[in-house]
Coordinates of C-alpha atoms (C1' of nucleotides) in Angstrom, one line a residue:
Chain C
X1141 CA -12.1 -7.4 15.5
X1142 CA -10.6 -10.3 15.7
X1143 CA -12.3 -12.0 12.7
X1144 CA -12.0 -8.9 10.6
X1145 CA -8.0 -8.7 11.0
X1146 CA -7.2 -12.2 10.8
X1147 CA -8.8 -11.8 7.8
X1148 CA -5.7 -9.4 6.4
X1149 CA -3.2 -11.0 7.8
X1150 CA -4.1 -13.8 5.9
X1151 CA -5.0 -11.7 2.9
X1152 CA -1.9 -10.4 3.7
X1153 CA 0.7 -13.2 3.9
X1154 CA -1.4 -15.3 1.1
X1155 CA -0.4 -12.2 -1.4
X1156 CA 2.7 -12.8 -0.6
X1157 CA 2.9 -16.6 -0.7
X1158 CA 1.7 -16.4 -4.4
X1159 CA 3.8 -13.4 -5.6
X1160 CA 0.4 -10.9 -5.5
X1161 CA 2.6 -8.4 -3.1
X1162 CA 5.8 -8.2 -1.2
X1163 CA 7.0 -5.4 1.3
X1164 CA 9.5 -3.5 -0.6
X1165 CA 13.1 -4.3 -0.6
X1166 CA 12.3 -6.8 2.2
X1167 CA 16.5 -7.6 2.1
X1168 CA 16.9 -4.1 3.8
X1169 CA 13.8 -4.8 6.2
X1170 CA 11.7 -3.7 3.4
X1171 CA 10.4 0.0 3.9
X1172 CA 7.6 1.2 6.0
X1173 CA 4.0 0.7 3.8
X1174 CA 6.1 0.3 1.1
X1175 CA 4.6 -3.1 -1.3
X1176 CA 5.5 -4.9 -4.9
X1177 CA 3.4 -6.3 -7.0
X1178 CA 5.2 -9.3 -7.8
X1179 CA 4.2 -12.2 -11.1
X1180 CA 0.0 -12.2 -10.5
X1181 CA -0.7 -9.2 -8.5
X1182 CA 1.0 -7.3 -11.8
X1183 CA -1.2 -8.8 -14.1
X1184 CA -3.9 -8.0 -11.7
X1185 CA -4.4 -4.6 -11.0
X1186 CA -3.2 -4.6 -15.1
X1187 CA -6.4 -6.1 -15.3
X1188 CA -8.1 -4.6 -13.1
X1189 CA -6.5 -1.3 -15.2
X1190 CA -7.5 -2.4 -18.3
X1191 CA -11.0 -2.9 -16.4
X1192 CA -11.3 0.7 -15.5
X1193 CA -9.9 2.4 -19.0
X1194 CA -12.3 0.2 -21.7
X1195 CA -15.2 0.8 -19.5
X1196 CA -14.2 4.6 -19.0
X1197 CA -12.2 5.5 -22.0
X1198 CA -12.6 3.4 -24.6
X1199 CA -16.7 2.6 -23.9
X1200 CA -17.8 6.1 -24.2
X1201 CA -17.4 8.4 -27.4
X1202 CA -16.4 11.7 -25.4
X1203 CA -13.9 10.4 -22.5
X1204 CA -10.4 10.5 -24.1
X1205 CA -7.2 8.9 -22.2
X1206 CA -4.4 10.7 -21.3
X1207 CA -0.9 10.3 -19.9
X1208 CA 0.1 13.4 -17.8
X1209 CA 4.4 13.4 -16.4
X1210 CA 4.9 13.1 -12.2
X1211 CA 7.2 16.1 -12.5
X1212 CA 4.6 19.0 -13.6
X1213 CA 5.4 22.7 -13.0
X1214 CA 6.3 23.8 -9.5
X1215 CA 3.0 26.6 -9.7
X1216 CA 0.6 23.9 -10.0
X1217 CA 1.0 23.0 -7.1
X1218 CA 0.5 26.3 -5.2
X1219 CA -2.9 27.1 -8.3
X1220 CA -4.1 23.3 -7.7
X1221 CA -3.8 25.0 -3.0
X1222 CA -1.4 22.0 -2.4
X1223 CA 1.4 24.0 -1.5
X1224 CA -0.4 26.2 1.1
X1225 CA -2.0 23.7 2.2
X1226 CA -0.1 21.1 3.3
X1227 CA 3.8 22.4 4.0
X1228 CA 3.5 23.5 8.0
X1229 CA 6.2 22.4 10.0
X1230 CA 4.7 21.2 13.6
X1231 CA 4.4 20.2 17.1
X1232 CA 3.1 18.6 19.8
X1233 CA 3.2 19.2 23.3
X1234 CA 3.0 15.8 25.0
X1235 CA 0.6 17.1 28.0
X1236 CA -2.0 19.2 26.6
X1237 CA -2.0 17.4 23.1
X1238 CA -2.2 20.3 21.5
X1239 CA -0.4 20.5 18.3
X1240 CA 1.3 23.7 16.9
X1241 CA 2.7 24.9 13.3
X1242 CA 7.0 25.9 14.7
X1243 CA 6.8 28.4 13.1
X1244 CA 4.2 30.5 15.0
X1245 CA 5.3 29.3 18.1
X1246 CA 9.1 30.9 17.3
X1247 CA 7.2 34.0 15.8
X1248 CA 5.3 35.0 18.8
X1249 CA 8.6 34.6 21.3
X1250 CA 9.8 36.7 18.9
X1251 CA 6.8 39.1 19.2
X1252 CA 7.0 39.2 22.9
X1253 CA 10.8 40.0 22.8
X1254 CA 9.0 43.4 20.6
X1255 CA 6.9 43.6 22.8
X1256 CA 10.3 43.8 24.9
X1257 CA 11.7 46.7 23.5
X1258 CA 8.5 48.6 23.1
X1259 CA 8.3 48.5 26.9
X1260 CA 11.8 49.9 26.6
X1261 CA 11.2 52.5 24.6
X1262 CA 8.1 53.7 26.4
X1263 CA 10.0 53.3 29.6
X1264 CA 13.1 55.9 27.9
X1265 CA 10.1 58.0 26.9
X1266 CA 8.2 58.5 30.1
X1267 CA 11.2 59.2 31.1
X1268 CA 13.2 61.7 29.2
X1269 CA 10.2 63.2 27.9
X1270 CA 10.1 65.8 25.3
X1271 CA 13.5 65.7 24.6
X1272 CA 12.6 61.9 23.5
X1273 CA 14.8 60.7 21.2
X1274 CA 13.8 57.5 20.0
X1275 CA 15.7 56.5 16.8
X1276 CA 18.8 57.7 18.8
X1277 CA 17.4 55.2 21.9
X1278 CA 16.9 52.7 19.9
X1279 CA 19.9 52.6 18.7
X1280 CA 21.9 53.7 21.5
X1281 CA 19.8 51.8 24.4
X1282 CA 21.1 49.1 25.2
X1283 CA 18.3 46.7 26.5
X1284 CA 16.9 47.4 23.4
X1285 CA 19.5 46.7 21.5
X1286 CA 20.5 43.5 23.3
X1287 CA 17.1 42.0 22.5
X1288 CA 17.1 43.1 18.4
X1289 CA 20.3 41.7 18.2
X1290 CA 18.5 38.1 19.8
X1291 CA 15.8 38.7 17.2
X1292 CA 17.9 39.3 14.1
X1293 CA 19.6 35.7 15.2
X1294 CA 16.1 33.3 16.3
X1295 CA 15.4 34.7 13.1
X1296 CA 18.1 33.3 11.1
X1297 CA 18.2 30.6 13.1
X1298 CA 14.5 30.3 12.4
X1299 CA 14.9 31.4 8.7
X1300 CA 17.9 28.5 7.8
X1301 CA 16.7 25.9 9.9
X1302 CA 12.9 25.7 8.3
X1303 CA 14.5 27.2 5.2
X1304 CA 17.1 23.5 4.7
X1305 CA 14.2 21.8 6.3
X1306 CA 16.9 21.0 9.3
X1307 CA 13.8 20.3 11.7
X1308 CA 16.3 18.8 14.8
X1309 CA 17.6 22.9 14.1
X1310 CA 13.2 23.9 14.7
X1311 CA 13.0 22.4 18.0
X1312 CA 16.7 22.6 18.7
X1313 CA 15.0 26.7 18.8
X1314 CA 11.9 26.2 20.8
X1315 CA 13.7 24.2 23.1
X1316 CA 15.9 26.8 23.7
X1317 CA 13.8 29.2 23.3
X1318 CA 12.2 27.9 26.2
X1319 CA 9.0 28.4 24.8
X1320 CA 5.4 27.1 26.7
X1321 CA 2.8 25.0 25.7
X1322 CA -0.2 27.7 26.2
X1323 CA -2.4 25.4 27.6
X1324 CA 0.1 22.4 29.5
X1325 CA 2.8 25.4 30.3
X1326 CA 5.1 22.6 30.3
X1327 CA 7.9 22.6 27.7
X1328 CA 7.1 18.9 27.0
X1329 CA 7.6 18.7 22.7
X1330 CA 7.7 16.2 20.1
X1331 CA 9.7 15.9 18.3
X1332 CA 8.9 18.8 14.9
X1333 CA 6.8 17.1 11.7
X1334 CA 7.5 18.0 8.9
X1335 CA 3.2 18.3 7.5
X1336 CA 3.7 18.7 3.8
X1337 CA 1.7 16.2 1.9
X1338 CA 4.3 15.9 -1.2
X1339 CA 7.4 14.9 -2.2
X1340 CA 9.1 17.3 -4.0
X1341 CA 13.3 16.2 -4.7
X1342 CA 15.5 19.1 -7.6
X1343 CA 15.2 19.4 -10.7
X1344 CA 18.8 19.7 -12.2
X1345 CA 22.1 18.6 -11.4
X1346 CA 23.5 22.1 -10.0
X1347 CA 23.3 22.1 -5.9
X1348 CA 22.3 26.0 -6.0
X1349 CA 20.8 25.7 -9.1
X1350 CA 18.2 23.6 -9.1
X1351 CA 14.7 24.1 -8.7
X1352 CA 12.5 22.5 -6.2
X1353 CA 9.3 20.5 -8.2
X1354 CA 7.0 18.1 -7.0
X1355 CA 6.3 14.2 -7.0
X1356 CA 2.1 14.8 -8.2
X1357 CA -0.4 14.1 -5.3
X1358 CA -2.8 13.7 -7.4
X1359 CA -3.0 12.6 -11.2
X1360 CA -5.7 15.1 -11.6
X1361 CA -4.1 18.6 -12.3
X1362 CA -1.6 16.6 -14.5
X1363 CA -6.1 16.8 -16.5
X1364 CA -6.4 20.0 -16.5
X1365 CA -4.4 22.1 -17.0
X1366 CA -4.2 19.7 -20.7
X1367 CA -7.5 20.7 -21.0
X1368 CA -7.2 22.9 -24.4
X1369 CA -4.6 20.8 -25.5
X1370 CA -7.2 17.8 -25.6
X1371 CA -9.4 20.2 -26.4
X1372 CA -8.8 21.8 -29.2
X1373 CA -6.6 18.6 -30.9
X1374 CA -10.1 16.4 -30.4
X1375 CA -12.8 18.1 -31.2
X1376 CA -15.0 17.5 -28.3
X1377 CA -17.6 18.8 -27.5
X1378 CA -18.7 19.7 -23.8
X1379 CA -19.9 17.1 -22.1
X1380 CA -16.6 15.4 -22.2
X1381 CA -14.4 13.9 -20.0
X1382 CA -10.7 12.9 -19.5
X1383 CA -9.5 10.0 -18.2
X1384 CA -5.6 9.3 -17.0
X1385 CA -4.5 6.0 -15.4
X1386 CA -0.9 7.0 -12.8
X1387 CA 0.9 7.5 -10.9
X1388 CA 0.5 9.8 -7.7
X1389 CA 2.3 10.7 -3.8
X1390 CA 2.2 12.0 -0.9
X1391 CA 4.2 11.5 1.5
X1392 CA 1.0 10.6 4.5
X1393 CA 1.8 10.7 8.3
X1394 CA 1.1 7.0 9.2
X1395 CA 0.9 4.9 5.8
X1396 CA -1.2 2.2 6.9
X1397 CA -2.8 -1.3 6.6
X1398 CA -1.5 -2.5 4.0
X1399 CA -1.8 -2.1 0.6
X1400 CA -5.1 0.4 1.7
X1401 CA -2.4 3.3 2.3
X1402 CA 0.5 4.3 0.5
X1403 CA 3.0 6.6 -0.3
X1404 CA 3.0 5.8 -3.6
X1405 CA -0.1 5.2 -4.7
X1406 CA -1.7 4.5 -7.8
X1407 CA -4.9 6.3 -8.9
X1408 CA -7.2 5.9 -11.9
X1409 CA -9.1 9.6 -12.1
X1410 CA -11.7 10.6 -15.0
X1411 CA -12.4 14.8 -15.2
X1412 CA -15.6 14.8 -16.3
X1413 CA -16.1 19.0 -18.5
X1414 CA -19.8 20.4 -18.3
X1415 CA -21.5 23.2 -18.8
X1416 CA -21.5 25.4 -15.9
X1417 CA -25.2 24.7 -14.2
X1418 CA -25.4 21.0 -14.8
X1419 CA -22.9 20.0 -12.6
X1420 CA -25.9 18.3 -10.4
X1421 CA -27.3 15.9 -13.6
X1422 CA -23.6 15.0 -14.2
X1423 CA -22.5 14.3 -10.5
X1424 CA -25.7 11.5 -10.3
X1425 CA -24.7 9.8 -13.6
X1426 CA -21.0 9.7 -12.6
X1427 CA -22.4 8.7 -9.3
X1428 CA -25.0 6.0 -10.3
X1429 CA -22.8 4.8 -13.8
X1430 CA -19.6 3.9 -11.2
X1431 CA -21.4 2.2 -8.6
X1432 CA -22.4 -0.4 -11.6
X1433 CA -18.9 -0.6 -12.9
X1434 CA -17.7 -1.9 -9.2
X1435 CA -21.5 -3.8 -9.2
X1436 CA -20.8 -5.7 -12.5
X1437 CA -17.7 -7.7 -10.5
X1438 CA -20.1 -9.4 -8.7
X1439 CA -18.9 -8.4 -5.9
X1440 CA -21.7 -8.5 -2.8
X1441 CA -23.8 -5.4 -3.2
X1442 CA -23.3 -5.4 0.4
X1443 CA -19.7 -4.7 0.6
X1444 CA -20.3 -1.5 -1.4
X1445 CA -22.2 1.9 0.2
X1446 CA -22.2 5.4 -0.8
X1447 CA -21.0 8.1 1.6
X1448 CA -22.1 11.8 1.2
X1449 CA -19.8 14.3 2.8
X1450 CA -21.3 16.9 4.6
X1451 CA -18.7 19.5 5.2
X1452 CA -17.2 19.9 1.6
X1453 CA -13.5 20.4 0.5
X1454 CA -12.5 23.7 -0.8
X1455 CA -13.0 23.5 -4.2
X1456 CA -16.2 21.1 -4.3
X1457 CA -20.5 21.0 -3.7
X1458 CA -20.5 18.0 -3.9
X1459 CA -19.2 15.2 -3.0
X1460 CA -19.5 11.7 -2.1
X1461 CA -16.8 8.2 -1.2
X1462 CA -17.9 4.7 -2.4
X1463 CA -16.6 2.5 0.4
X1464 CA -15.8 -0.1 0.4
X1465 CA -16.1 -3.3 2.9
X1466 CA -12.7 -3.9 3.3
X1467 CA -11.4 -6.8 5.9
X1468 CA -10.2 -3.1 8.2
X1469 CA -14.7 -2.4 7.2
X1470 CA -16.2 0.2 5.7
X1471 CA -13.3 2.1 3.9
X1472 CA -12.9 4.6 0.3
X1473 CA -12.7 3.8 -2.4
X1474 CA -13.5 5.4 -4.8
X1475 CA -14.5 9.9 -4.5
X1476 CA -16.8 11.0 -6.8
X1477 CA -16.7 14.7 -6.9
X1478 CA -18.3 17.8 -8.6
X1479 CA -15.3 20.2 -7.7
X1480 CA -16.8 22.9 -9.5
X1481 CA -14.9 25.6 -12.2
X1482 CA -12.1 26.0 -9.0
X1483 CA -8.9 24.4 -10.7
X1484 CA -9.6 25.2 -14.0
X1485 CA -10.2 29.2 -12.9
X1486 CA -7.4 28.6 -10.5
X1487 CA -4.9 27.4 -13.2
X1488 CA -6.4 30.6 -15.8
X1489 CA -4.9 33.2 -12.7
X1490 CA -1.9 31.3 -12.3
X1491 CA -0.6 31.5 -15.7
X1492 CA -2.9 33.8 -16.9
X1493 CA -4.0 31.1 -19.8
X1494 CA -7.8 31.5 -20.7
X1495 CA -9.0 27.7 -20.1
X1496 CA -12.4 28.6 -21.1
X1497 CA -14.5 26.7 -24.9
X1498 CA -16.8 28.5 -26.2
X1499 CA -20.7 26.8 -26.6
X1500 CA -21.7 27.2 -29.8
X1501 CA -25.2 25.8 -28.5
X1502 CA -25.8 28.6 -26.6
X1503 CA -23.1 30.7 -27.6
X1504 CA -21.3 30.9 -24.9
X1505 CA -17.6 31.3 -23.2
X1506 CA -17.1 30.4 -20.5
X1507 CA -14.6 27.8 -17.2
X1508 CA -16.2 24.4 -18.0
X1509 CA -17.6 22.3 -14.1
X1510 CA -16.2 19.4 -14.2
X1511 CA -17.2 16.3 -12.3
X1512 CA -14.0 14.0 -10.4
X1513 CA -15.2 10.4 -10.1
X1514 CA -11.2 8.7 -8.3
X1515 CA -10.3 5.8 -7.9
X1516 CA -7.8 3.8 -6.2
X1517 CA -5.4 0.8 -8.4
X1518 CA -4.6 0.2 -5.6
X1519 CA -7.1 -0.2 -3.1
X1520 CA -9.8 -2.1 -6.3
X1521 CA -6.9 -4.4 -6.1
X1522 CA -7.0 -5.3 -2.2
X1523 CA -11.0 -4.7 -2.7
X1524 CA -10.5 -8.0 -5.1
X1525 CA -9.1 -9.6 -3.4
X1526 CA -10.2 -9.6 0.0
X1527 CA -13.3 -10.5 -1.2
X1528 CA -12.2 -13.5 -3.0
X1529 CA -9.9 -15.6 -1.6
X1530 CA -12.5 -17.7 1.0
X1531 CA -11.3 -21.2 3.1
X1532 CA -13.7 -23.0 1.9
X1533 CA -15.0 -26.7 3.7
X1534 CA -15.5 -29.7 1.3
X1535 CA -17.1 -32.7 2.5
X1536 CA -13.8 -34.6 4.2
X1537 CA -11.5 -31.1 3.6
X1538 CA -10.8 -27.6 3.1
X1539 CA -10.0 -25.6 0.0
X1540 CA -8.5 -21.9 -0.8
X1541 CA -10.6 -20.7 -3.2
X1542 CA -9.5 -17.5 -4.3
X1543 CA -12.9 -16.5 -6.7
X1544 CA -11.9 -13.1 -9.1
X1545 CA -13.9 -12.3 -11.4
X1546 CA -12.6 -14.3 -13.7
X1547 CA -11.8 -11.2 -15.9
X1548 CA -9.1 -9.5 -14.0
X1549 CA -8.0 -13.5 -12.9
X1550 CA -4.0 -13.5 -13.8
X1551 CA -4.4 -16.7 -15.4
X1552 CA -8.3 -17.8 -17.4
X1553 CA -6.7 -21.4 -17.7
X1554 CA -4.7 -23.7 -16.7
X1555 CA -3.7 -26.3 -19.3
X1556 CA -2.2 -29.3 -17.6
X1557 CA -1.9 -33.5 -19.1
X1558 CA -3.5 -36.4 -16.3
X1559 CA -0.5 -38.8 -16.6
X1560 CA 3.5 -37.1 -17.7
X1561 CA 3.3 -39.5 -20.4
X1562 CA 2.0 -41.3 -23.5
X1563 CA 2.2 -38.2 -25.3
X1564 CA -0.1 -36.2 -23.1
X1565 CA 2.2 -33.1 -22.3
X1566 CA 3.3 -33.0 -26.0
X1567 CA -1.1 -32.7 -26.9
X1568 CA -1.8 -29.9 -23.7
X1569 CA 0.7 -28.7 -25.5
X1570 CA -0.2 -28.1 -28.0
X1571 CA -3.6 -26.6 -27.5
X1572 CA -1.1 -23.7 -24.9
X1573 CA 0.6 -23.0 -27.7
X1574 CA -2.9 -22.1 -29.9
X1575 CA -4.9 -20.5 -26.7
X1576 CA -2.4 -18.5 -24.9
X1577 CA -2.3 -15.9 -27.8
X1578 CA -5.3 -15.1 -26.6
X1579 CA -5.6 -15.9 -22.8
X1580 CA -2.6 -15.8 -20.9
X1581 CA -2.3 -19.1 -19.5
X1582 CA -0.6 -21.3 -17.2
X1583 CA 1.4 -25.5 -17.3
X1584 CA 1.3 -27.8 -15.1
X1585 CA 1.6 -31.8 -15.1
X1586 CA 3.6 -31.7 -11.5
X1587 CA 1.5 -34.2 -8.8
X1588 CA -2.3 -35.2 -8.2
X1589 CA -4.9 -33.4 -11.0
X1590 CA -6.7 -32.5 -7.4
X1591 CA -3.2 -31.1 -5.8
X1592 CA -2.8 -29.3 -9.0
X1593 CA -6.5 -28.5 -9.1
X1594 CA -6.4 -26.7 -5.6
X1595 CA -2.7 -25.1 -6.4
X1596 CA -5.0 -23.0 -10.1
X1597 CA -8.0 -22.0 -7.2
X1598 CA -5.4 -20.4 -4.2
X1599 CA -4.5 -18.1 -7.0
X1600 CA -7.6 -17.6 -8.9
X1601 CA -7.4 -19.7 -12.5
X1602 CA -10.6 -19.1 -13.5
X1603 CA -10.3 -22.5 -16.0
X1604 CA -8.5 -25.8 -16.0
X1605 CA -8.4 -27.9 -19.2
X1606 CA -7.2 -31.7 -18.6
X1607 CA -5.7 -33.9 -21.2
X1608 CA -6.6 -36.8 -21.2
X1609 CA -6.6 -40.0 -23.4
X1610 CA -9.4 -39.8 -24.4
X1611 CA -8.1 -37.0 -25.8
X1612 CA -5.7 -38.5 -28.3
X1613 CA -8.4 -40.6 -29.0
X1614 CA -11.7 -37.4 -30.1
X1615 CA -10.1 -34.0 -29.9
X1616 CA -12.2 -33.3 -26.1
X1617 CA -10.8 -32.0 -23.3
X1618 CA -12.4 -31.1 -19.8
X1619 CA -13.0 -28.1 -18.5
X1620 CA -12.9 -27.5 -14.6
X1621 CA -14.7 -25.0 -12.7
X1622 CA -12.9 -23.4 -10.5
X1623 CA -16.2 -22.0 -8.1
X1624 CA -18.7 -25.3 -8.7
X1625 CA -15.6 -28.0 -10.2
X1626 CA -17.6 -28.7 -11.9
X1627 CA -16.8 -30.7 -15.3
X1628 CA -18.1 -30.4 -18.5
X1629 CA -15.7 -32.4 -21.9
X1630 CA -15.9 -30.1 -24.9
X1631 CA -13.8 -29.8 -28.2
X1632 CA -10.7 -28.3 -28.2
X1633 CA -12.0 -26.8 -31.3
X1634 CA -14.5 -24.8 -29.0
X1635 CA -12.3 -23.8 -26.2
X1636 CA -10.8 -20.1 -27.3
X1637 CA -14.6 -19.5 -28.1
X1638 CA -15.8 -20.9 -24.2
X1639 CA -12.9 -18.9 -22.1
X1640 CA -13.4 -15.0 -24.7
X1641 CA -17.6 -16.0 -23.5
X1642 CA -16.5 -16.6 -19.7
X1643 CA -13.8 -14.6 -18.9
X1644 CA -13.2 -11.6 -22.0
X1645 CA -13.7 -7.4 -20.7
X1646 CA -16.8 -8.4 -22.2
X1647 CA -18.4 -10.0 -20.1
X1648 CA -18.3 -7.7 -17.0
X1649 CA -19.1 -3.9 -19.9
X1650 CA -22.0 -5.8 -20.9
Chain Y
rG1167 C1' 3.4 10.8 16.7
rC1168 C1' 0.8 7.8 21.6
rG1169 C1' -0.4 3.3 23.5
rG1170 C1' 0.0 -2.4 22.8
rG1171 C1' 1.2 -6.8 20.5
rC1172 C1' 4.8 -9.1 17.2
rG1173 C1' 9.2 -11.0 13.9
rU1174 C1' 13.0 -18.3 13.6
rA1175 C1' 12.5 -22.0 6.5
rG1176 C1' 8.3 -19.9 0.6
rC1177 C1' 4.0 -20.0 4.2
rU1178 C1' 2.1 -21.2 9.7
rC1179 C1' 4.1 -21.6 14.0
rA1180 C1' 6.7 -24.4 18.0
rG1181 C1' 11.7 -24.0 21.4
rG1182 C1' 13.7 -20.1 25.4
rG1183 C1' 21.7 -19.6 28.0
rG1184 C1' 25.5 -25.2 25.4
rU1185 C1' 26.0 -27.0 17.1
rA1186 C1' 18.3 -24.9 14.9
rG1187 C1' 12.7 -28.1 15.2
rA1188 C1' 8.3 -29.5 12.7
rG1189 C1' 4.4 -29.2 9.6
rC1190 C1' 2.3 -27.3 5.2
rA1191 C1' 5.5 -25.2 0.0
rU1192 C1' 9.7 -26.3 -3.1
rC1193 C1' 13.5 -29.7 -5.7
rA1194 C1' 15.3 -35.2 -8.0
rC1195 C1' 12.9 -40.3 -8.5
rC1196 C1' 9.1 -43.7 -7.7
rU1197 C1' 4.0 -45.4 -6.8
rU1198 C1' -1.2 -42.9 -8.5
rG1199 C1' -4.1 -40.7 -12.5
rC1200 C1' -9.6 -36.3 -12.1
rC1201 C1' -10.4 -32.8 -6.7
rA1202 C1' -4.2 -31.6 -2.6
rA1203 C1' -1.9 -33.5 2.1
rG1204 C1' 1.5 -42.6 -0.8
rG1205 C1' 7.3 -43.5 -0.2
rU1206 C1' 12.8 -42.1 -0.7
rG1207 C1' 15.7 -38.8 -0.6
rA1208 C1' 17.6 -33.0 -0.9
rG1209 C1' 17.5 -27.9 -0.6
rG1210 C1' 16.8 -23.3 2.2
rG1211 C1' 17.2 -20.4 7.8
rU1212 C1' 24.5 -16.0 10.8
rC1213 C1' 15.8 -17.1 14.7
rG1214 C1' 15.1 -8.7 11.2
rU1215 C1' 19.2 -4.7 12.6
rG1216 C1' 23.0 -3.8 15.9
rA1217 C1' 25.7 -3.0 20.7
rG1218 C1' 26.0 -5.4 25.5
rU1219 C1' 25.8 -9.3 29.5
rU1220 C1' 28.0 -14.4 29.3
rC1221 C1' 33.5 -18.7 28.2
rG1222 C1' 29.0 -19.6 25.4
rA1223 C1' 22.7 -15.6 22.7
rA1224 C1' 17.4 -17.2 18.7
rU1225 C1' 17.7 -17.6 23.6
rC1226 C1' 18.7 -11.7 29.2
rU1227 C1' 19.5 -6.0 27.7
rC1228 C1' 19.1 -2.1 25.6
rA1229 C1' 18.6 0.7 20.5
rU1230 C1' 17.2 0.2 16.2
rC1231 C1' 13.7 -1.5 11.6
rG1232 C1' 9.9 -3.4 9.6
rC1233 C1' 4.5 -6.0 10.7
rC1234 C1' -0.5 -5.4 12.2
rC1235 C1' -4.0 -3.6 15.9
rG1236 C1' -6.3 1.5 18.8
rC1237 C1' -6.5 6.2 19.3
rU1238 C1' -3.9 10.1 16.7
rC1239 C1' -3.9 12.7 11.8
rC1240 C1' -4.7 13.9 7.3
rA1241 C1' -9.5 14.2 3.6

RNA sequence: GCGGGCGUAGCUCAGGGGUAGAGCAUCACCUUGCCAAGGUGAGGGUCGUGAGUUCGAAUCUCAUCGCCCGCUCCA
């Protein structure tokens, strides 16, 4: 574990030192669990997304892309179940360690007062028997009135504090009511925390006139609400898929472990619509497709494993994760879920619109079933980065090398002149100016050749082109390989072809 | 949320009441010219932030923010 801890630490500092990932707003001491991608991180992240997009959208005739808005109609989240499932103010009792819904505790306290009133009424009934007028008693008895007033006051406070999201107010109410934990019997309460996974904001700039809307907690719903739009305009027939890459936001209680769990993160999701009854076939298909996508990167296969869900979410009839061996152990990298027709049916119900497909093959209308593949871009980034960063023992020293899959590397080629004179820099720039149309290249002429190689090793550049004196004579250069450290001499005119063969996405997709 | 550890230069860290340090990195010049760490010089830190104690705080105290780990939570 110590080893693992050190691994994550060294990844974090390497990521910062070379401009992959910075703590966000660092000059203001940072913002919890928020990170910015630096100059190299942005390249790597873009390449990861490009690999996914190419493989999912452009390599499949029956999958198309989508880019839906982060803001969605609030009813979307009612339909998806997110509003109800994650909207509770919770409070913990420090002694019993039990967690309660704050509003339920208060309501129970109100209920107790109600019972007091009922007792009072029962007492009155006993006393006056037949002459008892309950309505009048309730309207006049001082004890009852006092308790009714108390309830009204509590209810007002509860409505006000919960409505304003005034969690301290909710806690004060619990303290004032002297509510005790049913288990421990103590009043040793934590703060009240709003366990709503969704971030909310207001649409419309006029206060009071504004509607609360949410930042999407998953990109999937943008696909579901556009299901018919896409299907009708694309002429796609079931089975077909809609893929999307985009930001999602979850107000996690504990966001941690570097970029593994952030409150703002990016997802790559694909929803595959199938005929009901055929979902398990496609579920298995996508399980094998997705693991293939990962394994094509050349990361050791032992770094991956499937984890089948035993307890299924309310919407799923089968689900598994692809787990990756991160520095902190095997954790979820991608989820593959058979979501049934739950989402589309929910949206039909809440919108009143039919979200069905007419299947000409069987001459039937139905709500399609859905297989979802959902992978976190940031997690994929961490997976690639952590599995690539190595310290290698050489004969007389060590080198830090980031053995990124060439197609994902920020720079594909570093072009460098052996010396800063004799026209070598000019020649090197000439080569770079041709290559840069097809490959992200970097130029470096400072320090010794060895040192420059090491610098490129540290940022994962797979190839270095060295321009030397022989270049001026016969238009050949050497290509130095990051992983083997070996060099080969090739003609300048062959460079583009060689790098295409070795660095393009095609190498991963074949 | 609880418990533990930590915060000093871009990175790794030393220092521990009396004017801010090292290695690497960066920049300039020289040297060398195919696997880093040759020479000379330079830049860079109000020691996470804020209060307090003190003649004096990076150092002691408190609070706060942030990071890492474990538990918890989430799925």
